[in-house]
Structures are given as structure tokens and as C-alpha cells.
mmCIF file of C-alpha atoms in Angstrom:
data_model
loop_
_atom_site.group_PDB
_atom_site.id
_atom_site.type_symbol
_atom_site.label_atom_id
_atom_site.label_comp_id
_atom_site.label_asym_id
_atom_site.label_seq_id
_atom_site.Cartn_x
_atom_site.Cartn_y
_atom_site.Cartn_z
ATOM 1 C CA MET A 1 9.378 -0.421 -5.205
ATOM 2 C CA GLY A 2 11.093 -2.227 -2.325
ATOM 3 C CA LEU A 3 9.408 -4.006 0.568
ATOM 4 C CA PHE A 4 10.185 -1.202 3.038
ATOM 5 C CA ASP A 5 8.671 1.440 0.748
ATOM 6 C CA ARG A 6 5.525 -0.665 0.250
ATOM 7 C CA LEU A 7 5.104 -1.106 3.999
ATOM 8 C CA PHE A 8 6.049 2.265 5.440
ATOM 9 C CA GLY A 9 6.087 4.677 2.504
ATOM 10 C CA LYS A 10 8.900 6.215 0.567
ATOM 11 C CA LYS A 11 10.314 9.569 1.569
ATOM 12 C CA GLU A 12 11.648 11.502 -1.435
ATOM 13 C CA GLU A 13 11.675 15.120 -2.623
ATOM 14 C CA PRO A 14 9.492 15.953 -5.674
ATOM 15 C CA LYS A 15 11.285 16.655 -8.956
ATOM 16 C CA ILE A 16 11.641 20.316 -10.065
ATOM 17 C CA GLU A 17 9.625 19.601 -13.227
ATOM 18 C CA GLU A 18 6.723 18.318 -11.129
ATOM 19 C CA VAL A 19 6.886 21.384 -8.860
ATOM 20 C CA VAL A 20 6.729 23.769 -11.885
ATOM 21 C CA LYS A 21 3.913 21.782 -13.481
ATOM 22 C CA GLU A 22 1.919 21.806 -10.256
ATOM 23 C CA ALA A 23 2.426 25.589 -9.880
ATOM 24 C CA LEU A 24 1.145 26.227 -13.419
ATOM 25 C CA GLU A 25 -1.864 23.994 -12.838
ATOM 26 C CA ASN A 26 -2.653 25.793 -9.591
ATOM 27 C CA LEU A 27 -2.404 29.156 -11.378
ATOM 28 C CA ASP A 28 -4.944 28.116 -14.016
ATOM 29 C CA LEU A 29 -7.233 26.681 -11.394
ATOM 30 C CA SER A 30 -7.180 29.873 -9.352
ATOM 31 C CA GLU A 31 -8.299 31.938 -12.369
ATOM 32 C CA ASP A 32 -11.147 29.505 -13.035
ATOM 33 C CA ILE A 33 -12.138 29.638 -9.415
ATOM 34 C CA GLU A 34 -12.297 33.465 -9.434
ATOM 35 C CA ALA A 35 -14.491 33.431 -12.558
ATOM 36 C CA GLU A 36 -16.698 30.790 -11.045
ATOM 37 C CA GLU A 37 -17.060 32.792 -7.808
ATOM 38 C CA VAL A 38 -18.135 35.900 -9.789
ATOM 39 C CA SER A 39 -20.715 33.912 -11.747
ATOM 40 C CA GLN A 40 -21.981 32.381 -8.506
ATOM 41 C CA GLU A 41 -22.396 35.839 -6.945
ATOM 42 C CA VAL A 42 -24.401 37.036 -10.004
ATOM 43 C CA ALA A 43 -26.536 33.905 -9.860
ATOM 44 C CA GLU A 44 -27.173 34.431 -6.140
ATOM 45 C CA VAL A 45 -28.332 38.053 -6.750
ATOM 46 C CA GLU A 46 -30.661 36.936 -9.565
ATOM 47 C CA SER A 47 -32.051 34.061 -7.488
ATOM 48 C CA SER A 48 -32.691 36.368 -4.532
ATOM 49 C CA GLU A 49 -34.641 38.781 -6.789
ATOM 50 C CA GLU A 50 -36.678 35.870 -8.157
ATOM 51 C CA ALA A 51 -37.359 34.666 -4.605
ATOM 52 C CA VAL A 52 -38.782 38.098 -3.643
ATOM 53 C CA LEU A 53 -41.063 38.146 -6.694
ATOM 54 C CA GLN A 54 -42.179 34.560 -6.003
ATOM 55 C CA GLU A 55 -43.012 35.422 -2.394
ATOM 56 C CA GLU A 56 -45.180 38.363 -3.510
ATOM 57 C CA GLU A 57 -47.040 36.122 -5.978
ATOM 58 C CA ASN A 58 -47.593 33.506 -3.267
ATOM 59 C CA GLN A 59 -49.140 36.131 -0.965
ATOM 60 C CA ASP A 60 -51.578 37.192 -3.731
ATOM 61 C CA THR A 61 -52.516 33.544 -4.348
ATOM 62 C CA VAL A 62 -53.192 32.947 -0.635
ATOM 63 C CA GLU A 63 -55.420 36.004 -0.394
ATOM 64 C CA GLU A 64 -57.410 34.892 -3.464
ATOM 65 C CA SER A 65 -57.866 31.368 -2.075
ATOM 66 C CA LEU A 66 -59.204 32.720 1.234
ATOM 67 C CA ASP A 67 -61.872 34.686 -0.619
ATOM 68 C CA SER A 68 -62.858 31.724 -2.825
ATOM 69 C CA GLU A 69 -65.214 29.122 -1.201
ATOM 70 C CA PRO A 70 -65.762 26.872 -4.301
ATOM 71 C CA THR A 71 -62.175 25.845 -4.070
ATOM 72 C CA VAL A 72 -62.856 24.425 -0.586
ATOM 73 C CA GLU A 73 -65.892 22.437 -1.849
ATOM 74 C CA VAL A 74 -63.880 20.855 -4.674
ATOM 75 C CA SER A 75 -61.145 19.747 -2.272
ATOM 76 C CA GLN A 76 -63.793 18.210 0.018
ATOM 77 C CA GLU A 77 -65.256 16.214 -2.892
ATOM 78 C CA GLU A 78 -61.793 14.918 -3.728
ATOM 79 C CA ILE A 79 -61.356 13.756 -0.163
ATOM 80 C CA GLU A 80 -64.727 11.907 -0.222
ATOM 81 C CA GLU A 81 -63.628 9.933 -3.309
ATOM 82 C CA PHE A 82 -61.268 7.895 -0.983
ATOM 83 C CA PRO A 83 -63.572 6.425 1.699
ATOM 84 C CA ASN A 84 -61.184 3.529 2.581
ATOM 85 C CA SER A 85 -58.428 5.724 3.810
ATOM 86 C CA GLU A 86 -57.390 3.192 6.534
ATOM 87 C CA GLU A 87 -56.752 0.455 3.957
ATOM 88 C CA VAL A 88 -54.588 2.786 1.905
ATOM 89 C CA THR A 89 -52.620 3.627 4.999
ATOM 90 C CA GLU A 90 -52.021 -0.079 5.753
ATOM 91 C CA GLU A 91 -50.794 -0.695 2.209
ATOM 92 C CA GLU A 92 -48.482 2.281 2.459
ATOM 93 C CA ASN A 93 -47.170 0.974 5.776
ATOM 94 C CA THR A 94 -46.559 -2.445 4.213
ATOM 95 C CA GLU A 95 -44.641 -0.888 1.367
ATOM 96 C CA LEU A 96 -42.611 1.154 3.798
ATOM 97 C CA GLN A 97 -41.743 -1.832 5.960
ATOM 98 C CA GLU A 98 -40.149 -3.882 3.144
ATOM 99 C CA PRO A 99 -37.210 -1.578 2.383
ATOM 100 C CA VAL A 100 -36.623 -1.162 6.108
ATOM 101 C CA GLU A 101 -36.134 -4.941 6.446
ATOM 102 C CA GLU A 102 -33.719 -4.962 3.501
ATOM 103 C CA ASN A 103 -31.746 -2.127 4.992
ATOM 104 C CA SER A 104 -31.587 -3.861 8.357
ATOM 105 C CA SER A 105 -30.145 -7.015 6.778
ATOM 106 C CA GLU A 106 -27.542 -4.897 4.999
ATOM 107 C CA VAL A 107 -26.588 -3.323 8.297
ATOM 108 C CA LEU A 108 -26.262 -6.684 10.054
ATOM 109 C CA GLU A 109 -24.099 -8.213 7.314
ATOM 110 C CA PRO A 110 -21.006 -6.052 7.981
ATOM 111 C CA GLU A 111 -21.389 -6.752 11.705
ATOM 112 C CA ARG A 112 -21.147 -10.487 11.050
ATOM 113 C CA SER A 113 -18.152 -10.045 8.739
ATOM 114 C CA GLN A 114 -16.378 -7.997 11.393
ATOM 115 C CA LEU A 115 -16.338 -11.072 13.626
ATOM 116 C CA GLU A 116 -14.052 -12.819 11.111
ATOM 117 C CA GLU A 117 -10.425 -11.700 11.293
ATOM 118 C CA THR A 118 -8.620 -10.569 8.188
ATOM 119 C CA VAL A 119 -5.209 -12.066 7.434
ATOM 120 C CA GLN A 120 -3.455 -8.852 8.536
ATOM 121 C CA GLU A 121 -5.442 -8.811 11.788
ATOM 122 C CA LYS A 122 -4.241 -12.354 12.494
ATOM 123 C CA TYR A 123 -0.644 -11.282 11.925
ATOM 124 C CA ASP A 124 -1.087 -8.201 14.117
ATOM 125 C CA ARG A 125 -2.648 -10.277 16.913
ATOM 126 C CA SER A 126 -0.095 -13.087 16.696
ATOM 127 C CA LEU A 127 2.916 -10.773 16.613
ATOM 128 C CA LYS A 128 1.701 -8.432 19.363
ATOM 129 C CA LYS A 129 4.039 -9.880 22.019
ATOM 130 C CA THR A 130 7.020 -9.819 19.667
ATOM 131 C CA ARG A 131 6.227 -6.309 18.443
ATOM 132 C CA THR A 132 5.648 -4.795 21.884
ATOM 133 C CA GLY A 133 8.685 -6.560 23.369
ATOM 134 C CA PHE A 134 11.020 -5.434 20.612
ATOM 135 C CA GLY A 135 9.451 -1.980 20.478
ATOM 136 C CA ALA A 136 9.755 -1.461 24.236
ATOM 137 C CA ARG A 137 13.423 -2.499 24.196
ATOM 138 C CA LEU A 138 14.139 -0.292 21.195
ATOM 139 C CA ASN A 139 12.425 2.741 22.753
ATOM 140 C CA ALA A 140 14.264 2.215 26.048
ATOM 141 C CA PHE A 141 17.510 1.859 24.133
ATOM 142 C CA PHE A 142 17.080 5.194 22.339
ATOM 143 C CA ALA A 143 16.049 6.884 25.599
ATOM 144 C CA ASN A 144 19.325 5.824 27.268
ATOM 145 C CA PHE A 145 21.649 7.252 24.625
ATOM 146 C CA ARG A 146 22.279 10.864 23.726
ATOM 147 C CA SER A 147 25.023 10.309 21.149
ATOM 148 C CA VAL A 148 26.154 7.718 18.614
ATOM 149 C CA ASP A 149 29.387 6.098 19.817
ATOM 150 C CA GLU A 150 30.925 2.624 20.090
ATOM 151 C CA GLU A 151 28.948 1.833 23.242
ATOM 152 C CA PHE A 152 25.770 2.642 21.283
ATOM 153 C CA PHE A 153 26.555 0.001 18.667
ATOM 154 C CA GLU A 154 27.592 -2.623 21.223
ATOM 155 C CA GLU A 155 24.351 -2.173 23.163
ATOM 156 C CA LEU A 156 22.350 -2.271 19.934
ATOM 157 C CA GLU A 157 23.937 -5.574 18.915
ATOM 158 C CA GLU A 158 23.062 -7.058 22.318
ATOM 159 C CA LEU A 159 19.457 -5.802 22.000
ATOM 160 C CA LEU A 160 19.088 -7.475 18.599
ATOM 161 C CA ILE A 161 20.454 -10.769 19.911
ATOM 162 C CA MET A 162 17.964 -10.636 22.817
ATOM 163 C CA SER A 163 15.216 -10.136 20.225
ATOM 164 C CA ASP A 164 16.099 -13.559 18.739
ATOM 165 C CA VAL A 165 17.091 -12.243 15.347
ATOM 166 C CA GLY A 166 20.304 -14.284 15.646
ATOM 167 C CA VAL A 167 23.952 -13.511 16.349
ATOM 168 C CA GLN A 168 24.894 -13.323 12.672
ATOM 169 C CA VAL A 169 21.982 -11.006 11.874
ATOM 170 C CA ALA A 170 22.792 -8.759 14.833
ATOM 171 C CA SER A 171 26.469 -8.574 13.909
ATOM 172 C CA ASN A 172 25.848 -7.846 10.214
ATOM 173 C CA LEU A 173 23.192 -5.248 10.958
ATOM 174 C CA THR A 174 25.376 -3.431 13.487
ATOM 175 C CA GLU A 175 28.272 -3.252 11.024
ATOM 176 C CA GLU A 176 25.990 -1.825 8.328
ATOM 177 C CA LEU A 177 24.718 0.799 10.777
ATOM 178 C CA ARG A 178 28.270 1.824 11.684
ATOM 179 C CA TYR A 179 28.931 2.497 8.006
ATOM 180 C CA GLU A 180 25.587 4.268 7.601
ATOM 181 C CA ALA A 181 26.258 6.509 10.617
ATOM 182 C CA LYS A 182 29.607 7.619 9.172
ATOM 183 C CA LEU A 183 28.092 8.145 5.751
ATOM 184 C CA GLU A 184 25.246 10.280 7.089
ATOM 185 C CA ASN A 185 27.420 11.852 9.806
ATOM 186 C CA ALA A 186 24.703 10.894 12.301
ATOM 187 C CA LYS A 187 25.301 12.271 15.797
ATOM 188 C CA LYS A 188 21.918 11.597 17.422
ATOM 189 C CA PRO A 189 20.497 8.092 17.970
ATOM 190 C CA ASP A 190 17.033 9.050 16.708
ATOM 191 C CA ALA A 191 18.573 9.730 13.292
ATOM 192 C CA LEU A 192 19.256 5.982 13.007
ATOM 193 C CA ARG A 193 15.861 4.712 14.182
ATOM 194 C CA ARG A 194 14.341 4.572 10.698
ATOM 195 C CA VAL A 195 17.582 3.174 9.272
ATOM 196 C CA ILE A 196 17.484 0.248 11.750
ATOM 197 C CA ILE A 197 13.940 -0.703 10.715
ATOM 198 C CA GLU A 198 14.825 -0.270 7.044
ATOM 199 C CA LYS A 199 17.837 -2.571 7.426
ATOM 200 C CA LEU A 200 15.714 -5.243 9.123
ATOM 201 C CA VAL A 201 13.264 -5.172 6.218
ATOM 202 C CA GLU A 202 16.065 -5.246 3.628
ATOM 203 C CA LEU A 203 17.614 -8.172 5.470
ATOM 204 C CA TYR A 204 14.478 -10.248 4.923
ATOM 205 C CA GLU A 205 13.905 -8.921 1.428
ATOM 206 C CA LYS A 206 17.407 -9.796 0.151
ATOM 207 C CA ASP A 207 17.107 -10.160 -3.623
ATOM 208 C CA GLY A 208 13.306 -10.065 -3.537
ATOM 209 C CA ASN A 209 13.099 -13.823 -4.175
ATOM 210 C CA TYR A 210 10.972 -15.023 -1.241
ATOM 211 C CA ASP A 211 9.800 -18.380 -2.687
ATOM 212 C CA GLU A 212 6.943 -18.401 -0.153
ATOM 213 C CA SER A 213 4.313 -20.009 -2.372
ATOM 214 C CA ILE A 214 3.485 -23.701 -1.950
ATOM 215 C CA HIS A 215 4.163 -25.816 -5.028
ATOM 216 C CA PHE A 216 0.717 -27.309 -5.618
ATOM 217 C CA GLN A 217 0.468 -29.734 -8.548
ATOM 218 C CA ASP A 218 -2.302 -30.233 -11.078
ATOM 219 C CA GLY A 219 -2.733 -33.809 -9.839
ATOM 220 C CA LEU A 220 -1.461 -35.234 -6.546
ATOM 221 C CA THR A 221 0.557 -32.908 -4.270
ATOM 222 C CA VAL A 222 2.674 -34.767 -1.686
ATOM 223 C CA MET A 223 3.743 -32.895 1.450
ATOM 224 C CA LEU A 224 6.259 -34.448 3.879
ATOM 225 C CA PHE A 225 6.350 -33.014 7.414
ATOM 226 C CA VAL A 226 9.379 -33.321 9.716
ATOM 227 C CA GLY A 227 10.164 -31.846 13.129
ATOM 228 C CA VAL A 228 10.798 -32.818 16.746
ATOM 229 C CA ASN A 229 7.972 -33.929 19.003
ATOM 230 C CA GLY A 230 5.952 -31.209 20.694
ATOM 231 C CA VAL A 231 6.422 -28.384 18.163
ATOM 232 C CA GLY A 232 2.857 -28.617 16.810
ATOM 233 C CA LYS A 233 3.642 -30.645 13.682
ATOM 234 C CA THR A 234 0.673 -33.041 13.883
ATOM 235 C CA THR A 235 -1.709 -30.242 14.896
ATOM 236 C CA SER A 236 -0.577 -28.172 11.912
ATOM 237 C CA ILE A 237 -1.263 -31.101 9.581
ATOM 238 C CA GLY A 238 -4.775 -31.461 11.015
ATOM 239 C CA LYS A 239 -5.536 -27.751 10.611
ATOM 240 C CA LEU A 240 -4.206 -27.760 7.055
ATOM 241 C CA ALA A 241 -6.373 -30.783 6.250
ATOM 242 C CA HIS A 242 -9.398 -28.769 7.393
ATOM 243 C CA ARG A 243 -8.274 -25.716 5.396
ATOM 244 C CA TYR A 244 -7.732 -27.637 2.160
ATOM 245 C CA LYS A 245 -10.934 -29.643 2.494
ATOM 246 C CA GLN A 246 -12.892 -26.404 2.995
ATOM 247 C CA ALA A 247 -11.313 -25.249 -0.266
ATOM 248 C CA GLY A 248 -12.825 -28.265 -2.042
ATOM 249 C CA LYS A 249 -9.713 -30.485 -2.178
ATOM 250 C CA LYS A 250 -9.616 -34.240 -1.603
ATOM 251 C CA VAL A 251 -7.220 -34.688 1.323
ATOM 252 C CA MET A 252 -5.574 -37.773 2.865
ATOM 253 C CA LEU A 253 -3.190 -38.118 5.836
ATOM 254 C CA VAL A 254 -0.488 -40.709 6.517
ATOM 255 C CA ALA A 255 0.604 -41.520 10.099
ATOM 256 C CA ALA A 256 4.250 -42.523 9.510
ATOM 257 C CA ASP A 257 5.426 -41.795 13.071
ATOM 258 C CA THR A 258 4.768 -45.451 13.933
ATOM 259 C CA PHE A 259 7.137 -45.696 16.907
ATOM 260 C CA ARG A 260 5.082 -43.274 18.989
ATOM 261 C CA ALA A 261 1.547 -44.540 19.545
ATOM 262 C CA GLY A 262 0.394 -41.120 20.697
ATOM 263 C CA ALA A 263 1.338 -39.569 17.351
ATOM 264 C CA VAL A 264 -0.746 -42.089 15.370
ATOM 265 C CA ALA A 265 -3.745 -41.661 17.696
ATOM 266 C CA GLN A 266 -3.484 -37.865 17.526
ATOM 267 C CA LEU A 267 -3.435 -37.805 13.719
ATOM 268 C CA ALA A 268 -6.311 -40.326 13.574
ATOM 269 C CA GLU A 269 -8.339 -38.073 15.869
ATOM 270 C CA TRP A 270 -7.662 -35.077 13.620
ATOM 271 C CA GLY A 271 -8.799 -37.133 10.628
ATOM 272 C CA ARG A 272 -12.054 -37.978 12.391
ATOM 273 C CA ARG A 273 -12.543 -34.380 13.446
ATOM 274 C CA VAL A 274 -12.106 -32.848 9.975
ATOM 275 C CA ASP A 275 -13.528 -35.893 8.148
ATOM 276 C CA VAL A 276 -10.529 -36.918 6.040
ATOM 277 C CA PRO A 277 -9.101 -40.470 5.708
ATOM 278 C CA VAL A 278 -5.941 -41.398 7.635
ATOM 279 C CA VAL A 279 -3.639 -44.239 6.557
ATOM 280 C CA THR A 280 -2.156 -46.072 9.557
ATOM 281 C CA GLY A 281 -0.223 -49.297 10.079
ATOM 282 C CA PRO A 282 0.378 -51.843 12.855
ATOM 283 C CA GLU A 283 2.205 -50.673 15.977
ATOM 284 C CA LYS A 284 5.981 -50.453 15.435
ATOM 285 C CA ALA A 285 5.467 -50.997 11.685
ATOM 286 C CA ASP A 286 8.068 -49.825 9.183
ATOM 287 C CA PRO A 287 7.203 -46.154 8.481
ATOM 288 C CA ALA A 288 8.158 -46.557 4.812
ATOM 289 C CA SER A 289 5.619 -49.369 4.362
ATOM 290 C CA VAL A 290 2.837 -47.157 5.753
ATOM 291 C CA VAL A 291 3.913 -44.362 3.403
ATOM 292 C CA PHE A 292 3.846 -46.783 0.455
ATOM 293 C CA ASP A 293 0.254 -47.809 1.320
ATOM 294 C CA GLY A 294 -0.726 -44.144 1.580
ATOM 295 C CA MET A 295 0.870 -43.258 -1.769
ATOM 296 C CA GLU A 296 -0.871 -46.105 -3.595
ATOM 297 C CA ARG A 297 -4.242 -45.242 -2.055
ATOM 298 C CA ALA A 298 -3.810 -41.545 -2.878
ATOM 299 C CA VAL A 299 -3.119 -42.331 -6.555
ATOM 300 C CA ALA A 300 -5.965 -44.886 -6.783
ATOM 301 C CA GLU A 301 -8.534 -42.602 -5.126
ATOM 302 C CA GLY A 302 -7.609 -39.405 -6.989
ATOM 303 C CA ILE A 303 -6.457 -37.519 -3.890
ATOM 304 C CA ASP A 304 -5.407 -33.891 -4.401
ATOM 305 C CA ILE A 305 -3.218 -33.400 -1.302
ATOM 306 C CA LEU A 306 -1.421 -36.132 0.667
ATOM 307 C CA MET A 307 0.229 -35.043 3.928
ATOM 308 C CA ILE A 308 2.716 -37.395 5.623
ATOM 309 C CA ASP A 309 3.545 -37.111 9.337
ATOM 310 C CA THR A 310 6.988 -38.468 10.290
ATOM 311 C CA ALA A 311 9.012 -39.105 13.448
ATOM 312 C CA GLY A 312 11.110 -36.348 14.990
ATOM 313 C CA ARG A 313 13.786 -38.189 16.967
ATOM 314 C CA LEU A 314 16.522 -35.620 16.446
ATOM 315 C CA GLN A 315 18.582 -37.128 19.294
ATOM 316 C CA ASN A 316 19.232 -40.149 17.056
ATOM 317 C CA LYS A 317 20.117 -38.372 13.826
ATOM 318 C CA ASP A 318 21.655 -41.345 12.012
ATOM 319 C CA ASN A 319 18.533 -43.505 12.372
ATOM 320 C CA LEU A 320 16.258 -40.577 11.511
ATOM 321 C CA MET A 321 18.281 -39.744 8.413
ATOM 322 C CA ALA A 322 18.141 -43.373 7.220
ATOM 323 C CA GLU A 323 14.388 -43.475 7.875
ATOM 324 C CA LEU A 324 13.667 -40.244 5.970
ATOM 325 C CA GLU A 325 15.871 -41.306 3.061
ATOM 326 C CA LYS A 326 13.960 -44.599 2.815
ATOM 327 C CA ILE A 327 10.609 -42.775 2.947
ATOM 328 C CA GLY A 328 11.841 -40.476 0.177
ATOM 329 C CA ARG A 329 12.773 -43.434 -2.047
ATOM 330 C CA ILE A 330 9.350 -45.076 -1.476
ATOM 331 C CA ILE A 331 7.534 -41.840 -2.363
ATOM 332 C CA LYS A 332 9.519 -41.458 -5.594
ATOM 333 C CA ARG A 333 8.813 -45.069 -6.536
ATOM 334 C CA VAL A 334 5.123 -44.129 -6.855
ATOM 335 C CA VAL A 335 5.436 -40.459 -7.909
ATOM 336 C CA PRO A 336 8.989 -39.748 -9.194
ATOM 337 C CA GLU A 337 8.879 -35.952 -8.708
ATOM 338 C CA ALA A 338 7.496 -36.148 -5.136
ATOM 339 C CA PRO A 339 7.624 -35.038 -2.379
ATOM 340 C CA HIS A 340 6.718 -31.641 -3.745
ATOM 341 C CA GLU A 341 7.190 -29.970 -0.351
ATOM 342 C CA THR A 342 9.236 -31.014 2.686
ATOM 343 C CA PHE A 343 8.164 -28.850 5.615
ATOM 344 C CA LEU A 344 10.017 -28.454 8.904
ATOM 345 C CA ALA A 345 7.733 -27.564 11.815
ATOM 346 C CA LEU A 346 9.333 -25.139 14.289
ATOM 347 C CA ASP A 347 7.996 -23.789 17.580
ATOM 348 C CA ALA A 348 8.587 -20.018 17.512
ATOM 349 C CA SER A 349 8.549 -19.847 21.318
ATOM 350 C CA THR A 350 11.853 -21.776 21.477
ATOM 351 C CA GLY A 351 13.693 -18.853 19.853
ATOM 352 C CA GLN A 352 17.306 -19.675 19.025
ATOM 353 C CA ASN A 353 16.677 -23.373 19.732
ATOM 354 C CA ALA A 354 14.353 -23.371 16.717
ATOM 355 C CA LEU A 355 17.266 -22.081 14.633
ATOM 356 C CA VAL A 356 19.452 -24.947 15.897
ATOM 357 C CA GLN A 357 16.743 -27.471 14.965
ATOM 358 C CA ALA A 358 16.464 -25.968 11.489
ATOM 359 C CA LYS A 359 20.237 -26.288 10.990
ATOM 360 C CA GLU A 360 20.245 -29.941 12.123
ATOM 361 C CA PHE A 361 17.250 -31.002 10.033
ATOM 362 C CA SER A 362 18.637 -29.262 6.952
ATOM 363 C CA LYS A 363 21.649 -31.593 7.260
ATOM 364 C CA ILE A 364 19.381 -34.655 7.475
ATOM 365 C CA THR A 365 16.983 -33.944 4.597
ATOM 366 C CA PRO A 366 16.463 -31.228 1.970
ATOM 367 C CA LEU A 367 13.876 -28.718 3.236
ATOM 368 C CA THR A 368 11.655 -26.622 0.975
ATOM 369 C CA GLY A 369 9.903 -24.596 3.678
ATOM 370 C CA ILE A 370 9.110 -24.038 7.342
ATOM 371 C CA VAL A 371 5.865 -24.244 9.300
ATOM 372 C CA LEU A 372 6.187 -21.695 12.114
ATOM 373 C CA THR A 373 3.903 -22.596 15.036
ATOM 374 C CA LYS A 374 2.864 -20.964 18.339
ATOM 375 C CA ILE A 375 3.881 -17.466 17.192
ATOM 376 C CA ASP A 376 0.923 -15.969 19.082
ATOM 377 C CA GLY A 377 2.219 -17.012 22.515
ATOM 378 C CA THR A 378 5.779 -15.727 22.296
ATOM 379 C CA ALA A 379 7.856 -12.561 21.965
ATOM 380 C CA ARG A 380 10.462 -14.423 19.880
ATOM 381 C CA GLY A 381 9.037 -13.927 16.400
ATOM 382 C CA GLY A 382 12.353 -12.374 15.343
ATOM 383 C CA VAL A 383 13.651 -15.905 14.777
ATOM 384 C CA VAL A 384 12.093 -15.697 11.285
ATOM 385 C CA LEU A 385 14.778 -13.139 10.363
ATOM 386 C CA ALA A 386 17.527 -15.401 11.708
ATOM 387 C CA ILE A 387 16.248 -18.373 9.696
ATOM 388 C CA ARG A 388 16.029 -16.244 6.570
ATOM 389 C CA GLU A 389 19.557 -14.854 6.975
ATOM 390 C CA GLU A 390 21.459 -17.931 8.183
ATOM 391 C CA LEU A 391 19.684 -20.782 6.380
ATOM 392 C CA ASN A 392 17.751 -19.092 3.566
ATOM 393 C CA ILE A 393 14.834 -21.483 4.085
ATOM 394 C CA PRO A 394 11.528 -19.712 3.412
ATOM 395 C CA VAL A 395 8.730 -19.757 5.962
ATOM 396 C CA LYS A 396 5.721 -21.000 3.971
ATOM 397 C CA LEU A 397 3.096 -21.677 6.655
ATOM 398 C CA ILE A 398 2.353 -19.946 9.937
ATOM 399 C CA GLY A 399 0.157 -20.858 12.902
ATOM 400 C CA PHE A 400 -1.728 -17.929 14.450
ATOM 401 C CA GLY A 401 -3.331 -19.628 17.459
ATOM 402 C CA GLU A 402 -5.354 -22.563 18.750
ATOM 403 C CA LYS A 403 -8.519 -22.295 16.602
ATOM 404 C CA ILE A 404 -8.942 -24.753 13.749
ATOM 405 C CA ASP A 405 -8.619 -21.983 11.139
ATOM 406 C CA ASP A 406 -5.599 -20.347 12.817
ATOM 407 C CA ILE A 407 -3.147 -21.399 10.120
ATOM 408 C CA GLY A 408 -2.334 -19.901 6.754
ATOM 409 C CA GLU A 409 0.248 -19.410 4.069
ATOM 410 C CA PHE A 410 3.063 -17.118 5.175
ATOM 411 C CA ASN A 411 3.250 -13.630 3.683
ATOM 412 C CA SER A 412 6.426 -11.633 4.329
ATOM 413 C CA GLU A 413 4.740 -8.251 3.863
ATOM 414 C CA ASN A 414 2.000 -9.072 6.379
ATOM 415 C CA PHE A 415 4.621 -10.452 8.762
ATOM 416 C CA MET A 416 7.022 -7.498 8.590
ATOM 417 C CA LYS A 417 4.129 -5.046 8.891
ATOM 418 C CA GLY A 418 2.825 -6.894 11.958
ATOM 419 C CA LEU A 419 6.326 -7.073 13.438
ATOM 420 C CA LEU A 420 7.462 -3.487 12.886
ATOM 421 C CA GLU A 421 4.263 -1.410 12.651
ATOM 422 C CA GLY A 422 4.349 1.590 14.977
ATOM 423 C CA LEU A 423 8.131 1.551 15.508
ATOM 424 C CA ILE A 424 8.752 4.391 13.038
#
């Protein structure tokens, strides 16, 4: 089953064999039901006759008890055998109170769990601006057109570009819809609404190979983070350190952005806040030397996850490329197969500029995944589709907001559901 069918359901006609089978089953069930109804009616008549006889016997018993005084004396003696009736009542009250307390704790437990967001709720919250912005434009678009013509497709392409899905994505999708409209002989715009959403999902799905999982190792996992200043790279590293430590991992950070004092101080503060060690060097030190110290310490101390923060001076690409290549050689000198992940941090609110950054960094160093930050404060979440289509770099981590636990591993199904829910 494809991604679209899993998210929004598959519309298909039932097979003729299934229809016949269901009809035969219904026929047999109806006969059983009729027989059961007849037996129920007989049972009801018999039970009503028994009820009448029982009522007559009860009346005779009541009349006999009224005429019999010894029965009253015996019941009085039985009552006198329990002189401490108040104590019994207290014990009964105590026994009654205990299950009430248990029930009350069971009632409170779901209320506490409701305060914690599920992963899908985080996606829905974070993508609300993107979803409502795209949805409002799409609804307005369909309201303005009464027929499917060339102007319809031109306006649709412009709408998709404004939604930050990228020029290439918009162009390819519009061409596919032109073909689909001819194939289906669609005359009304509403006939293409579901097709548009389906094409967007298929565009992300491609061959079904998402490669979204992080390549954790049995021993040391080395993660290298790149990205321009101000995109939330260092903050993402700090939040991930908290996440992995909460999961029971031994975490260490390396402050390799040595030319910007603020970056080192920020990472050191995150280390103090989440209680993980941070490897730093002297001001203006060679970033590769700091990385080497961090790698040796990580191996010696049995660290599970080592995260390395690097400079993001994209305006000086030659120097940055040389620096990252040197860092890569130093890492491999200690652990030949590392780094296991090279993440590019991108600010979703920059829209198409984020796509430009991804293209430039992919020329500088091989990238295994993207950390998408600040998605909650923007309506430009469609840039994920552009990155997927034009660069084929998977988004592996996503930031949902400002809280320390507002980061998680990216899930395409949760994302597409949060992005497109309610548009069909």
C-alpha cells in the first residue's frame, strides 16, 4: 500500500466475488435472525407466565408472614447478636474507601498523560501555519475557477511556487496534472483536488526509499553538524544531547566552531544545562585539533554519541571546504568509518533560501541528512518537498518548537499527514 493510501485511505470498488459472498452471508444471517427472533418471542411469553405465577406466590408468602409473629421475634434476636453495629459500619466504610482511591488515581493518570504531546500532535501543531496557508490558497484557487483550462494550470503552478515547494516541483507537478486532466477528461477543477494532493504525496514517496533512520552504531556514533550561523544548529545539538542522555546514552559534544566565541560559549552552556561534557579549545584554535581531542576522549571514555559543531561561513566556501575536509580526515584517523552522519541544519522559515543553502553545502561536503528547524513558526514547510525532489537529501531530524524536548526523528508519514490533513 502506498503512502497516500495509508494516510488518506484507498478508494476502490469491491470485487464481484466479494459482493456475491457478502450477499450469501447476509442471506444466511437473516434466516438465523428470524429463527432467533421466534425463539425469543416464545421465551418472552414463557417468562411472562412464570412472572405472573411468581407474583401470586409472593402475595401468599406476604400474607402468611403478616399473620406469623414468631418470625418477627427470630429476626429481632438476629439483630441483637450484632451489638457493635457502628464498628461494622466503620469497617465497611474503610473497605469502600480503598477502591475509590484506586479508581481516582486511575482517573488522574490519563489526565497527566494528556498533557504530554504525541508525536503526531507535535507535527500537527508545528505544521499548522503551513497547512492553513497552503489550504487557504488552494481553497481560494478552486473557488476562482469554474473550468480546467490553460489559465488554471498557470495559476496552479504559481500557487505551488508561493507555497515554497520549489520551481522544479511546481513545474513537474503541473505537467503531470495536465496529462491527468486529459486522461480523465476532467472539466471541473474540484475533480483534480484529490489528484493534486495525491501527486504531492507521490512526489515525496518516490520509490519508497526514504532513508530517514539515523545510522546509530553499536559502539561510538559520530555526528558532524554543518550549517550557516543562526539556523538553530547549536540549539539542535543541545536538544539532541538531552534527548539521547534521557534515553540512557553517554553523550559528548565538541565545539569546533572556534572562530566564533559565541558559538563555543553557547555549546558550553548547553552542555552545562543538560549535564554532558563539552570539548573546547583555545580561542582561534585549529578546529581539527579540537575535533581530534574530542575523538580521542570519546573513544577512551566509551562515549555512545559524539556530536561535533562546526563553523558555517558559507560566504567563504573555499576556506570552509578545506576546513571540513581536514576535520573529516582527522575523524577517520581515529574511527575510519566515521562520521556516520553529516547533518545540515536548515531554518524552514527561510523557504527557498534554505534550498539554496542545501545546494551549496552539498557541493562542499557529502550530506547524509537534514535537521529542519523552526518549522513551527513558519508557513514555508513545503520546502521539505523541494529538498526531496531537487537534492534527494532525506530530512532526518525536525525541530517542533522552543522547548527542550521539541526535537525528534523525522517521519514522512507524520509530516505529510500534518501538512495535508483536511485538504481532501
